[in-house]
Amino acid sequence: MGSSARSLELRDASVRFGGIAALSEVSLTARPGRVLGVIGPNGAGKTTLFNVACGFVRPDAGSIHWGGQELRGLRPHQLARLGIARTLQGLGLFDRLTVLENVLVGADPQARTGFLAGLLALPRAGRDEARLRSRALETLDQLGIAGQADRHPGALPYAVRKKVALARALVAEPELVMLDEPASGLSDHELSELGTLLRDLASRMSVMLVEHHMDLVMSVCDDITVLDFGRVIASGTPDEVRDDPAVLAAYLGEAVT
Amino acid sequence: MRRLAAVWHSTLGRHLLVTAAAVLVVVLVVESVDDFRAVQLTQMAYLGIAAGGLTVLTGLNGQISLGHGALMAVGAYTTALLVSDDPVLPLPVALLTATAVTSAVGVVIGAAAARLRGPYLAGATLALAVALPGVALHFGETLGGEQGLRLRVPETPGWVLDAAYFVTAHDLTRSKYVAYLAWFTLVVVYLLLANLARSRVGRRWRAVRDDEVAAELAGIHLGRARVSAFVVSAAAAGAGGAVMALAVRLTAPTGFTLTLSLTLLTAVVLGGLGSLTGALAGAALLTFLPSVITDAGTSAGLDDIRAAELAPLVYGVVMVAVVLLAPRGLVGTLHAGWRRLRNPAVTPDPTTSADAASPGATVATSKGDTR
Ligand SMILES: Nc1ncnc2c1ncn2[C@@H]1O[C@H](COP(=O)(O)OP(=O)(O)OP(=O)(O)O)[C@@H](O)[C@H]1O
Ligand SMILES: [Mg+2]
């Protein structure tokens, strides 16, 4: 994480979809070396928040800042080069690519050779590819799924597919990783594994996660922002948020596990 | 032995070995056939070149094109314009120019196509295929109108004749010269396409095909990926058209109707989407099947006209059968069968073959942003 590590900041971001205010003046900061959790009931605007931060949804008002610089007219394909990675709520794996190839796509922004080298299969394209390949295998190995490198995602259990998606995001060594519901569908054992991994990631980068699983959120997050109907109703440390009356009210009727 | 293994493990080494073998096969085959077959082989080559481009576009990038016949026309007309007047340009120069011009047209069409999906893309490229012959009529002065343009294919260069005589010990006929030209072009085009498909460029195309949102998050500019696939594909179609012009020696609107575009698509689907071997197999089928069927028809007692009508019917039946029984195409199915033979423990997964995808998935689906 070095001293040059950057923070992602959202300032007063608002998004309307027709009649509904999906986000209203939401501000938050994801800091280096910290895990920021974004929680809230279904439809609270969590995914929309990620989409704003990634340039998929343009905010009607407000701004996004990365390392103090405003990101104007941000487009999703620019994120990877800014050092920001994200996983999707629906995984979004490339089904007809192998696991290794999926991760190689994540590593692609780091390639040094281009179209012509590929067209002519120049030796330097081969060396470049070998470099990315060993890096991708290393990332798969860190997540314990290097043995599945040549399989296709469709043939793998859900938990392994989630790891593939994570590997694809992490292989580029981002400064910030945004995870949309990384715990959904995981067993208790896999959950504790994920918790350890998230803490480990925080030592290298900023982590931002949307999650419904309260135990995980409370145990791994340094900061938590609670959304309800597109508004920030609370933010602070897990202890501060846990007992906040507004949060309890928002979750009333929902099982707080 | 270790050296050879090392060569085999680099993309370039492997592809060059295959290329050398292919050149050898081309020489052996062309030398062993008569002139009539050589003409047919030439036809197979130019269909194969264009189909190779189409299979990359549709199989690897998920874009469908019903307009590749029109792109062939661009290559063919460019070639015809370049080699109709004295002094005639050297053929390789004409070929490269035709490819470059078609690529440039591909940039424009690809940029429009990149914004369209599925049926809309099919419709737009269909319109292109239908409209393009009209351009030739409209600019009748330069493009020869209905009659088209005649080509003056230059004499076979002396050194080629000498070299051919040296290797094969008999004279090279004009048809065989064109057959060599066509097949060597095919080998070069396929080598380059295979290189690209294996490289990160091809991987990005496939990523965009499988999931747009995830591809964007991995830093891929969707528009650029789509346009580049279209341009590469157009370049191959242009090269195919150029060879076609040289082989037919006449470039006229009737040669580039919608039927040609559909023929290419048929070749690609029959062979198996995304597979160059499949595209070549499809081109072979479309070249040789009609005469085989027609011969079978006449020997079964049909008159000539009836026998000629048999071929499209058999096409249709074969096409439906392939889509129903072997959706990965001929090559894809053989490939899967071979792997099952070698490794019976692995159950076949319908989505596993990277180079032979199912035609059902050709139409890229647009996914919502919010996931
Ligand atoms: N593209 C869109 N068009 C219209 N409305 C949308 C769009 N995306 C989200 N919304 C609406 O905005 C609100 C916030 O949705 P969002 O997906 O951000 O919620 P979420 O907090 O991620 O919910 P979940 O926990 O179910 O994933 C919802 O009411 C949703 O219906
Ligand atoms: Mg969500």
XYZ file of C-alpha atoms and ligand atoms in Angstrom:
660
model
C 0.000 0.000 0.000
C 2.687 2.749 -0.004
C 2.152 6.366 0.829
C 0.890 7.121 -2.647
C -2.241 4.989 -2.147
C -5.377 6.788 -3.156
C -8.856 7.151 -1.665
C -12.111 6.964 -3.561
C -14.564 9.595 -2.545
C -18.184 10.148 -3.477
C -19.501 13.630 -2.792
C -23.241 14.241 -2.559
C -24.054 11.808 -5.336
C -27.707 11.663 -6.379
C -29.344 9.364 -8.916
C -33.000 9.245 -9.931
C -34.586 6.497 -11.990
C -37.854 7.994 -13.171
C -39.838 8.579 -9.988
C -37.522 6.849 -7.524
C -34.529 8.445 -5.898
C -32.081 5.536 -6.005
C -29.401 7.682 -4.340
C -29.832 11.026 -2.561
C -26.787 13.094 -1.709
C -24.675 10.129 -0.744
C -21.125 10.838 0.420
C -18.554 8.296 1.461
C -14.832 7.624 1.310
C -13.018 4.331 0.790
C -9.571 4.725 2.354
C -6.374 2.799 1.717
C -5.832 -0.100 4.039
C -9.415 -0.088 5.264
C -12.500 -2.137 4.575
C -15.599 -0.058 3.948
C -18.905 -1.885 4.176
C -22.050 -0.604 2.490
C -25.194 -2.162 3.897
C -28.904 -1.589 3.681
C -32.163 -3.397 2.922
C -32.966 -4.703 -0.556
C -33.370 -1.918 -3.054
C -31.579 0.576 -0.793
C -29.311 1.652 -3.642
C -26.129 -0.280 -2.879
C -25.546 -1.641 -6.364
C -26.488 1.742 -7.821
C -23.814 3.279 -5.625
C -21.245 0.885 -7.089
C -22.503 1.639 -10.564
C -22.005 5.346 -10.015
C -18.508 4.766 -8.683
C -17.726 2.643 -11.775
C -19.155 4.944 -14.411
C -22.048 2.658 -15.407
C -24.542 5.190 -14.068
C -23.928 8.904 -14.385
C -24.993 10.733 -11.215
C -27.560 13.493 -11.680
C -25.644 15.510 -9.118
C -22.485 15.125 -7.100
C -19.002 13.986 -7.999
C -16.506 11.146 -7.740
C -12.893 11.706 -6.711
C -9.949 9.330 -6.953
C -6.825 10.351 -5.080
C -8.199 13.885 -4.859
C -8.787 14.165 -8.621
C -12.321 14.439 -9.853
C -13.294 11.696 -12.282
C -15.436 13.517 -14.820
C -17.263 11.543 -17.455
C -15.871 8.308 -16.047
C -16.357 5.287 -18.303
C -16.226 1.730 -16.905
C -13.383 0.568 -19.145
C -11.133 3.259 -17.640
C -11.374 1.843 -14.117
C -8.872 -0.960 -14.511
C -6.171 1.469 -15.564
C -7.014 3.737 -12.642
C -6.278 0.807 -10.347
C -9.889 0.052 -9.434
C -11.401 -3.417 -9.757
C -14.931 -4.619 -9.105
C -16.772 -7.902 -8.887
C -20.397 -8.181 -9.980
C -23.375 -9.324 -7.960
C -24.106 -11.858 -10.706
C -20.457 -13.016 -11.127
C -20.352 -12.200 -14.851
C -17.781 -14.848 -15.716
C -16.854 -15.484 -19.334
C -18.505 -18.883 -19.697
C -16.728 -20.041 -22.826
C -13.278 -19.091 -21.580
C -11.342 -21.306 -19.208
C -10.774 -20.241 -15.622
C -7.222 -19.218 -16.492
C -8.393 -17.228 -19.504
C -10.978 -15.457 -17.347
C -8.226 -14.325 -15.026
C -6.001 -13.427 -17.989
C -8.678 -11.008 -19.175
C -8.438 -9.356 -15.770
C -4.674 -9.115 -16.220
C -4.992 -7.779 -19.746
C -4.578 -4.072 -18.926
C -1.051 -4.955 -17.818
C -0.012 -6.395 -21.142
C 2.799 -4.552 -22.888
C 2.315 -5.781 -26.425
C -0.461 -4.883 -28.788
C -2.361 -5.837 -31.900
C 0.552 -6.096 -34.301
C 2.602 -8.303 -31.999
C -0.423 -10.578 -31.674
C -1.133 -10.611 -35.401
C 2.420 -11.666 -36.202
C 2.807 -13.780 -33.037
C 6.074 -12.002 -32.329
C 8.272 -13.564 -29.653
C 7.739 -10.559 -27.403
C 3.982 -11.213 -27.494
C 4.764 -14.762 -26.379
C 6.944 -13.536 -23.525
C 4.319 -11.006 -22.482
C 1.668 -13.710 -22.490
C 3.865 -16.016 -20.414
C 4.355 -13.251 -17.864
C 0.603 -12.621 -17.551
C -0.030 -16.338 -17.414
C 2.296 -16.953 -14.504
C 0.794 -14.008 -12.709
C -2.733 -15.308 -13.273
C -1.741 -18.773 -12.057
C -0.181 -17.216 -8.974
C -3.416 -15.397 -8.180
C -5.425 -18.579 -8.698
C -2.993 -20.375 -6.439
C -3.392 -17.787 -3.691
C -7.122 -18.449 -3.747
C -6.511 -22.191 -3.780
C -8.051 -22.896 -7.185
C -4.999 -23.224 -9.447
C -6.009 -26.851 -10.007
C -9.117 -25.666 -11.865
C -7.230 -23.395 -14.263
C -8.142 -25.328 -17.393
C -11.789 -25.971 -16.524
C -14.693 -23.868 -17.719
C -16.563 -21.886 -15.076
C -19.913 -23.487 -15.909
C -18.633 -26.864 -14.722
C -17.524 -25.596 -11.305
C -19.339 -25.241 -7.960
C -20.679 -21.788 -7.124
C -18.112 -21.069 -4.424
C -15.266 -21.799 -6.838
C -16.851 -19.571 -9.489
C -16.968 -16.759 -6.949
C -13.264 -17.229 -6.391
C -12.630 -17.082 -10.122
C -14.455 -13.745 -10.274
C -12.394 -12.548 -7.328
C -9.157 -13.719 -8.922
C -10.058 -11.855 -12.092
C -10.484 -8.659 -10.060
C -7.360 -9.146 -7.960
C -4.895 -10.253 -10.619
C -4.285 -6.663 -11.680
C -3.202 -5.759 -8.104
C -5.731 -2.911 -7.859
C -5.521 -0.116 -5.312
C -9.227 -0.446 -4.623
C -11.409 -3.489 -4.991
C -15.197 -3.218 -4.881
C -17.038 -6.424 -4.044
C -20.805 -6.738 -4.571
C -22.114 -9.390 -2.158
C -19.019 -11.602 -2.015
C -20.544 -13.789 0.722
C -23.847 -14.739 -0.880
C -24.206 -18.463 -1.357
C -21.152 -19.410 0.693
C -21.050 -21.970 3.510
C -19.968 -21.059 7.044
C -16.514 -22.417 6.464
C -16.136 -20.495 3.209
C -17.407 -17.372 4.993
C -14.665 -17.425 7.575
C -12.151 -18.042 4.810
C -13.508 -14.972 3.004
C -13.255 -12.906 6.186
C -9.585 -13.769 6.523
C -8.989 -13.012 2.864
C -10.678 -9.609 3.105
C -8.513 -8.603 6.058
C -5.477 -9.763 4.165
C -6.504 -7.711 1.128
C -6.907 -4.627 3.282
C -3.201 -4.774 4.046
C -2.521 -4.245 0.337
C -5.429 -2.155 -0.966
C -8.699 -0.437 -0.145
C -11.674 -2.738 0.022
C -15.279 -1.681 -0.432
C -18.000 -4.233 -0.030
C -21.745 -4.470 -0.309
C -23.002 -7.288 1.841
C -26.138 -8.575 3.512
C -24.319 -10.953 5.778
C -24.125 -8.964 9.029
C -21.709 -11.203 10.921
C -19.176 -10.844 8.152
C -19.713 -7.108 7.791
C -19.406 -6.476 11.518
C -16.279 -8.569 11.836
C -14.255 -7.401 8.830
C -15.265 -3.786 8.176
C -13.431 -0.812 9.593
C -16.124 1.611 8.481
C -19.752 1.045 7.594
C -22.176 3.181 5.648
C -25.849 2.305 5.939
C -28.204 3.155 3.087
C -31.982 3.162 3.150
C -34.123 4.389 0.268
C -31.034 5.893 -1.291
C -30.029 7.942 1.761
C -27.150 7.496 4.137
C -28.898 6.906 7.441
C -25.794 6.096 9.445
C -22.072 5.754 9.101
C -19.238 4.941 11.459
C -17.463 1.996 13.006
C -19.298 -1.309 13.368
C -19.931 -0.603 17.027
C -21.386 2.821 16.314
C -23.606 1.545 13.549
C -24.785 -1.589 15.303
C -26.756 0.267 17.969
C -27.921 3.185 15.861
C -31.694 3.529 16.249
C -32.154 4.588 12.595
C -30.404 1.424 11.455
C -32.473 -0.775 13.704
C -35.610 0.893 12.375
C -34.536 0.381 8.749
C -33.902 -3.288 9.360
C -37.079 -3.798 11.405
C -38.881 -6.711 9.883
C -35.708 -7.896 8.196
C -33.744 -10.620 9.891
C -30.541 -9.108 11.229
C -28.297 -12.120 11.450
C 13.352 -33.445 -29.899
C 13.325 -30.956 -27.031
C 13.924 -28.176 -29.579
C 10.906 -29.277 -31.535
C 8.780 -29.315 -28.385
C 9.892 -25.769 -27.601
C 8.959 -24.613 -31.095
C 5.592 -26.324 -30.733
C 4.938 -24.498 -27.485
C 5.321 -21.033 -28.924
C 2.353 -19.773 -30.900
C 4.524 -18.598 -33.756
C 6.497 -21.841 -33.928
C 3.402 -24.001 -33.898
C 1.599 -21.892 -36.471
C 4.631 -21.790 -38.760
C 5.010 -25.566 -38.627
C 1.347 -25.967 -39.507
C 1.776 -23.376 -42.265
C 4.728 -25.240 -43.757
C 2.738 -28.469 -43.709
C -0.207 -26.660 -45.303
C 1.964 -25.301 -48.117
C 3.237 -28.800 -48.794
C -0.289 -30.200 -48.920
C -1.390 -27.381 -51.235
C 1.430 -28.133 -53.676
C 0.765 -31.875 -53.614
C -2.967 -31.456 -54.112
C -2.819 -28.792 -56.822
C -0.210 -30.806 -58.717
C -2.257 -33.991 -58.580
C -5.510 -32.548 -59.975
C -6.570 -31.473 -63.449
C -7.365 -27.908 -64.470
C -11.095 -28.271 -63.832
C -10.501 -29.351 -60.253
C -7.927 -26.586 -59.862
C -10.633 -24.056 -60.700
C -12.896 -25.627 -58.095
C -10.089 -25.564 -55.562
C -9.640 -21.872 -56.261
C -13.314 -21.308 -55.545
C -12.989 -23.227 -52.300
C -10.040 -21.040 -51.346
C -11.755 -17.682 -51.842
C -14.880 -18.841 -50.056
C -12.639 -20.215 -47.318
C -10.727 -16.947 -46.939
C -13.899 -14.906 -46.512
C -15.519 -17.567 -44.311
C -12.407 -17.517 -42.103
C -12.991 -13.826 -41.494
C -16.668 -14.369 -40.795
C -16.062 -17.201 -38.336
C -13.747 -14.972 -36.327
C -16.372 -12.230 -36.215
C -19.320 -14.439 -35.365
C -17.670 -17.202 -33.403
C -15.183 -15.199 -31.373
C -16.908 -11.853 -31.066
C -20.588 -12.829 -31.310
C -21.407 -10.385 -34.090
C -23.486 -11.740 -36.925
C -23.017 -10.462 -40.458
C -25.226 -11.108 -43.443
C -23.185 -8.622 -45.429
C -19.849 -10.301 -45.933
C -20.655 -10.920 -49.573
C -20.801 -7.155 -49.998
C -17.383 -6.816 -48.368
C -16.058 -9.387 -50.816
C -17.471 -7.185 -53.564
C -15.460 -4.239 -52.249
C -12.293 -6.315 -52.460
C -13.197 -7.667 -55.882
C -14.063 -4.299 -57.425
C -10.934 -2.710 -56.014
C -8.877 -5.481 -57.560
C -10.726 -5.192 -60.862
C -10.072 -1.454 -61.009
C -6.405 -2.005 -60.240
C -5.718 -4.731 -62.773
C -7.937 -3.705 -65.681
C -5.707 -0.999 -67.122
C -2.196 -1.076 -68.427
C 0.220 -1.100 -66.811
C -1.183 -3.773 -64.569
C -0.129 -3.627 -60.936
C 1.759 -6.617 -59.560
C -0.859 -8.961 -58.136
C 0.391 -8.962 -54.540
C 0.149 -5.171 -54.536
C -3.389 -5.334 -55.924
C -4.332 -7.935 -53.332
C -2.942 -5.913 -50.449
C -4.594 -2.730 -51.689
C -7.945 -4.480 -52.016
C -7.574 -5.808 -48.482
C -6.689 -2.358 -47.168
C -9.630 -0.690 -48.926
C -12.039 -3.308 -47.598
C -10.607 -2.853 -44.095
C -11.297 0.856 -44.362
C -14.885 0.152 -45.384
C -14.967 -2.297 -42.466
C -14.089 0.505 -40.043
C -17.161 2.456 -41.102
C -19.542 -0.502 -41.120
C -18.001 -1.934 -37.968
C -18.497 1.342 -36.122
C -22.178 1.280 -37.034
C -22.453 -2.435 -36.284
C -20.852 -2.011 -32.851
C -23.956 -0.152 -31.728
C -26.358 -2.843 -32.878
C -27.287 -6.223 -31.437
C -28.768 -9.488 -32.605
C -31.608 -9.056 -35.080
C -30.824 -5.376 -35.637
C -27.251 -6.175 -36.576
C -28.436 -8.970 -38.855
C -30.896 -6.545 -40.470
C -28.338 -3.813 -40.998
C -25.761 -6.097 -42.572
C -28.509 -7.672 -44.662
C -29.388 -4.225 -45.972
C -25.735 -3.769 -46.882
C -25.705 -7.017 -48.841
C -28.838 -6.044 -50.714
C -27.871 -2.426 -51.351
C -24.284 -2.828 -52.470
C -24.884 -4.210 -55.971
C -26.908 -1.023 -56.523
C -23.768 1.040 -55.992
C -22.103 -0.723 -58.909
C -25.093 0.123 -61.102
C -25.230 3.726 -59.936
C -21.586 4.334 -60.756
C -21.850 2.456 -64.027
C -19.185 4.648 -65.658
C -16.366 3.442 -63.441
C -17.778 0.191 -62.094
C -19.125 -1.211 -65.330
C -22.800 -1.314 -64.360
C -24.662 -4.536 -65.027
C -21.872 -5.888 -67.242
C -19.269 -5.462 -64.571
C -15.542 -5.106 -64.975
C -13.279 -7.483 -66.857
C -9.889 -8.224 -65.404
C -6.709 -8.587 -67.378
C -4.950 -11.093 -65.256
C -1.305 -10.587 -66.056
C 0.846 -13.311 -67.473
C 2.298 -15.673 -64.950
C 5.681 -14.198 -64.046
C 8.640 -15.983 -65.588
C 10.308 -16.798 -62.296
C 7.113 -18.460 -61.067
C 7.024 -20.614 -64.211
C 10.684 -21.511 -63.764
C 10.263 -22.288 -60.091
C 7.191 -24.419 -60.782
C 9.004 -26.292 -63.499
C 11.949 -26.823 -61.234
C 9.783 -28.293 -58.475
C 7.218 -30.264 -60.439
C 8.935 -30.915 -63.771
C 5.983 -29.791 -65.859
C 4.550 -26.468 -67.012
C 2.279 -24.441 -64.823
C -1.091 -23.723 -66.403
C -2.925 -20.444 -65.851
C -5.617 -22.136 -63.718
C -3.041 -23.701 -61.490
C -1.191 -20.426 -61.124
C -4.401 -18.820 -59.878
C -5.065 -21.831 -57.639
C -1.631 -21.409 -56.038
C -2.198 -17.708 -55.629
C -5.559 -18.381 -53.962
C -4.265 -21.070 -51.643
C -1.141 -19.235 -50.602
C -3.330 -16.249 -49.804
C -5.554 -18.531 -47.758
C -2.602 -19.938 -45.858
C -1.309 -16.449 -45.010
C -4.759 -15.177 -44.016
C -5.417 -18.206 -41.822
C -1.987 -17.942 -40.221
C -2.670 -14.325 -39.265
C -6.216 -15.044 -38.086
C -5.013 -17.981 -35.991
C -2.297 -15.807 -34.465
C -4.855 -13.181 -33.517
C -7.351 -15.692 -32.169
C -4.655 -17.135 -29.904
C -3.431 -13.743 -28.723
C -4.851 -11.406 -26.137
C -6.726 -9.669 -28.948
C -8.760 -12.818 -29.576
C -9.267 -13.344 -25.871
C -10.682 -9.861 -25.529
C -13.060 -10.494 -28.420
C -14.297 -13.642 -26.711
C -14.628 -11.859 -23.363
C -16.821 -9.184 -24.960
C -18.916 -11.917 -26.573
C -19.480 -13.697 -23.241
C -20.143 -10.762 -20.899
C -20.044 -7.096 -21.841
C -20.239 -5.618 -18.366
C -17.478 -7.809 -16.972
C -15.356 -7.146 -20.060
C -15.677 -3.401 -19.549
C -14.688 -3.738 -15.912
C -11.582 -5.586 -17.078
C -10.605 -2.480 -19.005
C -11.880 -3.468 -22.425
C -13.384 -0.714 -24.560
C -16.400 -2.498 -26.026
C -16.642 -0.363 -29.133
C -12.979 -0.734 -29.987
C -13.072 -4.490 -29.453
C -16.112 -4.853 -31.724
C -14.796 -2.569 -34.441
C -11.402 -4.286 -34.473
C -13.062 -7.690 -34.865
C -15.174 -6.322 -37.685
C -12.199 -4.766 -39.459
C -10.140 -7.950 -39.253
C -13.092 -9.883 -40.560
C -13.663 -7.363 -43.356
C -9.992 -7.546 -44.327
C -10.288 -11.296 -44.804
C -13.489 -10.846 -46.825
C -11.695 -8.254 -48.966
C -8.797 -10.620 -49.614
C -11.294 -13.336 -50.510
C -13.051 -10.964 -52.904
C -9.760 -9.996 -54.532
C -8.878 -13.634 -55.148
C -12.389 -14.229 -56.462
C -11.997 -11.381 -58.962
C -8.694 -12.799 -60.187
C -10.148 -16.280 -60.484
C -13.415 -15.360 -62.186
C -11.785 -12.553 -64.206
C -15.048 -10.681 -64.146
C -16.490 -8.593 -61.352
C -20.201 -7.956 -61.768
C -23.136 -7.298 -59.413
C -24.622 -10.730 -60.089
C -21.595 -12.328 -58.444
C -22.248 -10.602 -55.139
C -25.896 -11.113 -54.374
C -27.301 -11.964 -50.984
C -26.746 -15.619 -51.872
C -23.000 -15.163 -51.512
C -23.385 -13.707 -48.007
C -25.667 -16.565 -47.039
C -23.249 -19.082 -48.525
C -20.492 -17.748 -46.299
C -22.698 -17.907 -43.236
C -23.694 -21.459 -44.165
C -20.054 -22.479 -44.489
C -19.291 -21.034 -41.087
C -22.248 -22.669 -39.341
C -21.661 -26.022 -41.034
C -18.010 -26.061 -40.072
C -18.527 -24.798 -36.543
C -18.468 -21.190 -35.399
C -15.118 -19.766 -34.412
C -13.085 -22.568 -35.972
C -10.888 -21.841 -38.988
C -10.697 -25.525 -39.834
C -14.467 -25.509 -39.726
C -14.678 -22.530 -42.076
C -12.434 -24.343 -44.540
C -14.447 -27.552 -44.229
C -17.626 -25.559 -44.797
C -16.125 -23.911 -47.871
C -15.118 -27.335 -49.211
C -18.604 -28.671 -48.672
C -20.214 -25.726 -50.439
C -17.803 -25.984 -53.348
C -17.891 -29.701 -54.009
C -21.272 -30.771 -52.700
C -23.366 -29.199 -55.516
C -21.622 -31.056 -58.328
C -21.657 -34.305 -56.361
C -25.376 -33.955 -55.700
C -26.166 -32.918 -59.246
C -24.210 -35.896 -60.598
C -26.016 -38.199 -58.207
C -29.304 -36.661 -59.366
C -28.621 -37.245 -63.047
C -27.416 -40.763 -62.489
C -30.606 -41.399 -60.512
C -32.533 -40.512 -63.653
C -33.452 -36.872 -63.073
C -33.203 -34.447 -65.988
C -30.567 -31.701 -65.750
C -32.825 -28.970 -64.406
C -34.303 -31.179 -61.716
C -30.853 -32.408 -60.781
C -29.638 -28.828 -60.438
C -32.542 -28.025 -58.149
C -31.520 -30.850 -55.881
C -28.449 -29.094 -54.503
C -30.201 -26.227 -52.646
C -32.617 -28.758 -51.188
C -29.814 -30.931 -49.867
C -28.102 -27.804 -48.474
C -31.190 -26.910 -46.543
C -31.515 -30.412 -45.150
C -27.821 -30.604 -44.223
C -27.996 -27.192 -42.570
C -31.018 -28.127 -40.458
C -29.446 -31.467 -39.581
C -26.196 -29.826 -38.457
C -27.986 -27.240 -36.346
C -30.164 -29.904 -34.717
C -27.702 -32.776 -34.360
C -24.297 -31.127 -34.245
C -24.790 -27.538 -33.075
C -21.055 -27.086 -32.734
C -20.642 -27.730 -36.428
C -18.783 -30.552 -38.108
C -15.321 -29.718 -36.829
C -16.521 -28.868 -33.333
C -18.361 -32.168 -33.070
C -15.426 -34.209 -34.358
C -13.173 -32.385 -31.936
C -15.429 -33.149 -28.980
C -15.766 -36.770 -30.076
C -12.005 -37.133 -30.322
C -11.533 -35.752 -26.842
C -14.168 -38.111 -25.468
C -12.346 -41.035 -27.071
C -9.059 -40.044 -25.543
C -10.467 -39.137 -22.161
C -13.767 -40.939 -21.520
C -13.919 -39.785 -17.887
C -14.590 -36.173 -18.794
C -18.237 -35.565 -19.479
C -18.758 -33.256 -22.400
C -19.880 -29.804 -21.451
C -21.861 -28.011 -24.141
C -19.949 -24.813 -23.535
C -16.425 -26.107 -23.291
C -14.981 -25.819 -26.730
C -13.243 -22.510 -27.013
C -12.844 -22.623 -30.752
C -16.173 -24.134 -31.640
C -19.088 -22.368 -30.107
C -22.755 -23.178 -30.509
C -24.622 -21.156 -33.099
C -27.382 -20.534 -30.596
C -25.068 -18.161 -28.814
C -24.057 -16.110 -31.815
C -26.382 -13.278 -31.146
C -24.862 -11.107 -28.486
C -27.321 -10.254 -25.798
C -27.299 -6.836 -24.332
C -27.324 -6.911 -20.592
C -28.594 -4.222 -18.316
C -26.124 -2.154 -16.454
C -27.354 -2.716 -12.978
C -26.245 -6.049 -11.673
N -31.386 0.773 -14.249
C -32.397 1.034 -13.420
N -33.546 1.580 -13.872
C -34.562 1.867 -13.033
N -34.525 1.639 -11.725
C -33.417 1.082 -11.197
C -32.295 0.754 -12.012
N -31.337 0.231 -11.224
C -31.834 0.225 -9.977
N -33.072 0.746 -9.942
C -33.892 0.954 -8.740
O -33.120 1.685 -7.823
C -33.303 1.184 -6.505
C -31.967 0.755 -5.925
O -31.545 -0.463 -6.580
P -30.175 -1.195 -6.269
O -30.019 -2.306 -7.224
O -29.099 -0.199 -6.215
O -30.446 -1.794 -4.809
P -29.535 -2.739 -3.922
O -29.351 -2.016 -2.642
O -28.314 -3.156 -4.635
O -30.496 -3.973 -3.677
P -30.129 -5.541 -3.483
O -29.744 -5.669 -2.040
O -31.427 -6.202 -3.764
O -29.055 -5.902 -4.440
C -34.317 0.069 -6.594
O -35.580 0.601 -6.299
C -34.217 -0.360 -8.045
O -35.462 -0.862 -8.458
Mg -27.525 -5.036 -5.338
